[in-house]
Structure formats: structure tokens, C-alpha cells
Amino acid sequence: MNNVIDLDQQQEKINDIRATVRNVVENSNVTYAAVAREIGVSSGQLSQFINDGYRGDNNSLANKLTVWLDNRSRRTNEMPIAPDFIATRTVKQIWNALQYAQLAQCITVIYGNSGVGKTRALQQFAIERPNVWLITVSPSRSSLSECLYELA
């Protein structure tokens, strides 16, 4: 009698796994073929398992799917959030120049290759410090009068 109960519980667990996998596939952009590839079985095996027609080791396949579901849950729930800003060495050099300009009450010029983070470093400095004005000048506004217009 105890073996029958164990088999019923096992079958119920397998049915729950089937339902969960069906739900994931129906409510996301994941396909059964992708699931099969990720757990290392053929798509035919997975299809037969999902439709309760698999004649192989259902427990082994159910265990693989349980691990896949757990990993999927971890990926979606535990992925770290990328920081908005990272203070790199270049950023620290720019901030040092800006701090000097602020303490000495003078103007500083920041220049360098494109894409190294000059504008983003300046924007972050302006956010974090009081009494900072930031003007980003484009080639169309590179004359002195245009810069002063932006400053005003």
C-alpha cells in the first residue's frame, strides 16, 4: 500500500512539472525545442514527456526539468542590476580636475577621445556636488559667443 502512495505522489510531482513547463513555454518566448536543447534531450523525448507518452525514465527527465526550472527562476529573480555609473580611473582623473577647479574657483577644460566617459563623468559630478554648472558644447556652438550664450 505504501508503494502505491509513493507512486501516486511521484506521478503527481511529475504532472506538476509538466504543467509548470507548459506554463513557461506558453507564457514566454521559450520553445520546447529550446528547453530540450538546454536540458540535453531530444525534442521528441520532451514532447512525449509533456504529453504523458514517454516510455523511458520519467523521473530522470523530470529531475532535469526541475533543475532547468530552478535555474530559470534564479536567472530571472537573482540577476544583479547593472549600476548606473562606475567610477573608472578616467572618471577619477576628471573628478580631480573638477574638484581643483571648484576649490581654486577657476574654469577647467576636459578633453580626450570620444567614448571614454567625459560627458557621463561630468554629468555625475554635477549630480553629486552642489554649485556646479555643466555646459556641453557641440561643434555648432564652439565659438566664444555661443559658449557664453549657453552659460547665460
mmCIF file of C-alpha atoms in Angstrom:
data_model
loop_
_atom_site.group_PDB
_atom_site.id
_atom_site.type_symbol
_atom_site.label_atom_id
_atom_site.label_comp_id
_atom_site.label_asym_id
_atom_site.label_seq_id
_atom_site.Cartn_x
_atom_site.Cartn_y
_atom_site.Cartn_z
ATOM 1 C CA MET A 1 0.000 0.000 0.000
ATOM 2 C CA ASN A 2 2.869 2.352 0.810
ATOM 3 C CA ASN A 3 4.428 1.785 -2.623
ATOM 4 C CA VAL A 4 1.156 2.747 -4.325
ATOM 5 C CA ILE A 5 1.043 6.016 -2.374
ATOM 6 C CA ASP A 6 4.682 6.726 -3.267
ATOM 7 C CA LEU A 7 3.962 6.095 -6.956
ATOM 8 C CA ASP A 8 0.897 8.344 -6.827
ATOM 9 C CA GLN A 9 2.915 11.118 -5.190
ATOM 10 C CA GLN A 10 5.686 10.676 -7.738
ATOM 11 C CA GLN A 11 3.184 10.809 -10.606
ATOM 12 C CA GLU A 12 1.587 13.915 -9.101
ATOM 13 C CA LYS A 13 5.013 15.583 -8.855
ATOM 14 C CA ILE A 14 5.760 14.709 -12.498
ATOM 15 C CA ASN A 15 2.372 16.109 -13.559
ATOM 16 C CA ASP A 16 3.141 19.337 -11.675
ATOM 17 C CA ILE A 17 6.469 19.603 -13.521
ATOM 18 C CA ARG A 18 4.697 19.050 -16.853
ATOM 19 C CA ALA A 19 2.175 21.771 -16.034
ATOM 20 C CA THR A 20 4.906 24.191 -14.968
ATOM 21 C CA VAL A 21 6.930 23.620 -18.151
ATOM 22 C CA ARG A 22 3.781 24.053 -20.280
ATOM 23 C CA ASN A 23 3.036 27.297 -18.453
ATOM 24 C CA VAL A 24 6.572 28.615 -19.005
ATOM 25 C CA VAL A 25 6.510 27.782 -22.721
ATOM 26 C CA GLU A 26 3.032 29.239 -23.264
ATOM 27 C CA ASN A 27 3.693 32.465 -21.345
ATOM 28 C CA SER A 28 7.182 33.309 -22.561
ATOM 29 C CA ASN A 29 9.243 33.278 -25.724
ATOM 30 C CA VAL A 30 10.803 29.889 -24.883
ATOM 31 C CA THR A 31 10.107 26.944 -27.181
ATOM 32 C CA TYR A 32 10.015 23.252 -26.346
ATOM 33 C CA ALA A 33 12.955 22.750 -28.709
ATOM 34 C CA ALA A 34 14.991 25.287 -26.727
ATOM 35 C CA VAL A 35 14.044 23.605 -23.446
ATOM 36 C CA ALA A 36 15.051 20.206 -24.843
ATOM 37 C CA ARG A 37 18.372 21.619 -26.042
ATOM 38 C CA GLU A 38 19.066 23.205 -22.656
ATOM 39 C CA ILE A 39 18.369 20.035 -20.669
ATOM 40 C CA GLY A 40 20.227 17.795 -23.106
ATOM 41 C CA VAL A 41 17.429 15.638 -24.533
ATOM 42 C CA SER A 42 15.809 15.406 -27.938
ATOM 43 C CA SER A 43 12.718 17.467 -28.660
ATOM 44 C CA GLY A 44 10.832 14.218 -29.340
ATOM 45 C CA GLN A 45 11.617 12.941 -25.851
ATOM 46 C CA LEU A 46 10.444 16.185 -24.298
ATOM 47 C CA SER A 47 7.287 16.243 -26.405
ATOM 48 C CA GLN A 48 6.424 12.692 -25.376
ATOM 49 C CA PHE A 49 7.120 13.519 -21.727
ATOM 50 C CA ILE A 50 4.946 16.644 -21.799
ATOM 51 C CA ASN A 51 2.097 14.703 -23.461
ATOM 52 C CA ASP A 52 2.433 11.819 -20.947
ATOM 53 C CA GLY A 53 3.537 9.361 -23.600
ATOM 54 C CA TYR A 54 7.219 8.941 -22.740
ATOM 55 C CA ARG A 55 8.107 5.298 -22.084
ATOM 56 C CA GLY A 56 11.615 5.993 -20.784
ATOM 57 C CA ASP A 57 12.789 7.108 -17.352
ATOM 58 C CA ASN A 58 10.240 9.796 -16.489
ATOM 59 C CA ASN A 59 11.909 10.525 -13.144
ATOM 60 C CA SER A 60 15.237 11.335 -14.790
ATOM 61 C CA LEU A 61 13.590 13.666 -17.291
ATOM 62 C CA ALA A 62 11.508 15.246 -14.522
ATOM 63 C CA ASN A 63 14.678 15.858 -12.493
ATOM 64 C CA LYS A 64 16.363 17.531 -15.475
ATOM 65 C CA LEU A 65 13.316 19.745 -15.967
ATOM 66 C CA THR A 66 13.244 20.605 -12.259
ATOM 67 C CA VAL A 67 16.871 21.736 -12.428
ATOM 68 C CA TRP A 68 16.087 23.737 -15.595
ATOM 69 C CA LEU A 69 13.092 25.418 -13.920
ATOM 70 C CA ASP A 70 15.169 26.246 -10.831
ATOM 71 C CA ASN A 71 17.951 27.744 -12.959
ATOM 72 C CA ARG A 72 15.428 29.744 -14.980
ATOM 73 C CA SER A 73 13.891 31.084 -11.792
ATOM 74 C CA ARG A 74 17.310 32.052 -10.439
ATOM 75 C CA ARG A 75 18.249 33.817 -13.665
ATOM 76 C CA THR A 76 15.128 35.957 -13.620
ATOM 77 C CA ASN A 77 14.997 36.605 -9.869
ATOM 78 C CA GLU A 78 18.628 36.839 -8.847
ATOM 79 C CA MET A 79 20.350 38.614 -11.733
ATOM 80 C CA PRO A 80 22.222 41.609 -10.400
ATOM 81 C CA ILE A 81 21.158 45.015 -11.593
ATOM 82 C CA ALA A 82 23.794 46.839 -13.598
ATOM 83 C CA PRO A 83 24.958 50.023 -11.885
ATOM 84 C CA ASP A 84 24.063 53.332 -13.494
ATOM 85 C CA PHE A 85 27.577 54.671 -13.102
ATOM 86 C CA ILE A 86 31.033 53.220 -12.411
ATOM 87 C CA ALA A 87 33.868 55.439 -11.247
ATOM 88 C CA THR A 88 36.714 54.312 -13.512
ATOM 89 C CA ARG A 89 40.284 55.637 -13.435
ATOM 90 C CA THR A 90 39.413 58.141 -16.174
ATOM 91 C CA VAL A 91 36.404 59.334 -14.188
ATOM 92 C CA LYS A 92 38.560 59.837 -11.103
ATOM 93 C CA GLN A 93 41.075 61.884 -13.101
ATOM 94 C CA ILE A 94 38.271 64.050 -14.473
ATOM 95 C CA TRP A 95 36.781 64.488 -10.996
ATOM 96 C CA ASN A 96 40.186 65.502 -9.607
ATOM 97 C CA ALA A 97 40.446 68.247 -12.241
ATOM 98 C CA LEU A 98 36.905 69.372 -11.483
ATOM 99 C CA GLN A 99 37.497 69.411 -7.722
ATOM 100 C CA TYR A 100 40.611 71.530 -8.236
ATOM 101 C CA ALA A 101 38.643 73.955 -10.402
ATOM 102 C CA GLN A 102 35.914 74.157 -7.786
ATOM 103 C CA LEU A 103 38.361 74.753 -4.913
ATOM 104 C CA ALA A 104 40.520 77.217 -6.876
ATOM 105 C CA GLN A 105 37.390 78.946 -8.231
ATOM 106 C CA CYS A 106 38.530 78.690 -11.813
ATOM 107 C CA ILE A 107 37.452 77.057 -15.057
ATOM 108 C CA THR A 108 38.822 73.738 -16.241
ATOM 109 C CA VAL A 109 38.850 72.120 -19.648
ATOM 110 C CA ILE A 110 38.304 68.389 -20.059
ATOM 111 C CA TYR A 111 39.240 66.879 -23.402
ATOM 112 C CA GLY A 112 40.003 63.436 -24.757
ATOM 113 C CA ASN A 113 38.974 60.782 -27.237
ATOM 114 C CA SER A 114 35.316 60.108 -27.799
ATOM 115 C CA GLY A 115 33.714 57.359 -25.766
ATOM 116 C CA VAL A 116 35.985 57.462 -22.719
ATOM 117 C CA GLY A 117 33.221 58.797 -20.461
ATOM 118 C CA LYS A 118 33.921 62.517 -20.278
ATOM 119 C CA THR A 119 30.316 63.676 -20.569
ATOM 120 C CA ARG A 120 28.961 60.999 -18.239
ATOM 121 C CA ALA A 121 31.653 61.766 -15.628
ATOM 122 C CA LEU A 122 30.794 65.463 -15.796
ATOM 123 C CA GLN A 123 27.067 64.761 -15.502
ATOM 124 C CA GLN A 124 27.612 62.549 -12.458
ATOM 125 C CA PHE A 125 29.882 65.158 -10.863
ATOM 126 C CA ALA A 126 27.174 67.786 -11.352
ATOM 127 C CA ILE A 127 24.576 65.480 -9.784
ATOM 128 C CA GLU A 128 26.684 64.684 -6.720
ATOM 129 C CA ARG A 129 28.134 68.142 -5.986
ATOM 130 C CA PRO A 130 26.438 71.437 -5.177
ATOM 131 C CA ASN A 131 27.145 74.656 -7.040
ATOM 132 C CA VAL A 132 28.247 73.028 -10.312
ATOM 133 C CA TRP A 133 27.295 74.246 -13.777
ATOM 134 C CA LEU A 134 27.773 71.984 -16.748
ATOM 135 C CA ILE A 135 27.850 73.117 -20.358
ATOM 136 C CA THR A 136 28.359 70.556 -23.103
ATOM 137 C CA VAL A 137 29.403 72.356 -26.261
ATOM 138 C CA SER A 138 28.829 70.887 -29.693
ATOM 139 C CA PRO A 139 30.756 71.923 -32.823
ATOM 140 C CA SER A 140 27.844 74.140 -33.855
ATOM 141 C CA ARG A 141 28.255 76.145 -30.627
ATOM 142 C CA SER A 142 32.032 76.188 -30.365
ATOM 143 C CA SER A 143 32.608 79.940 -30.672
ATOM 144 C CA LEU A 144 33.150 82.069 -27.576
ATOM 145 C CA SER A 145 29.911 83.978 -28.020
ATOM 146 C CA GLU A 146 27.902 80.758 -28.350
ATOM 147 C CA CYS A 147 29.563 79.319 -25.220
ATOM 148 C CA LEU A 148 28.751 82.474 -23.274
ATOM 149 C CA TYR A 149 25.173 82.284 -24.574
ATOM 150 C CA GLU A 150 24.908 78.731 -23.198
ATOM 151 C CA LEU A 151 26.411 79.877 -19.898
ATOM 152 C CA ALA A 152 23.892 82.684 -19.541
#
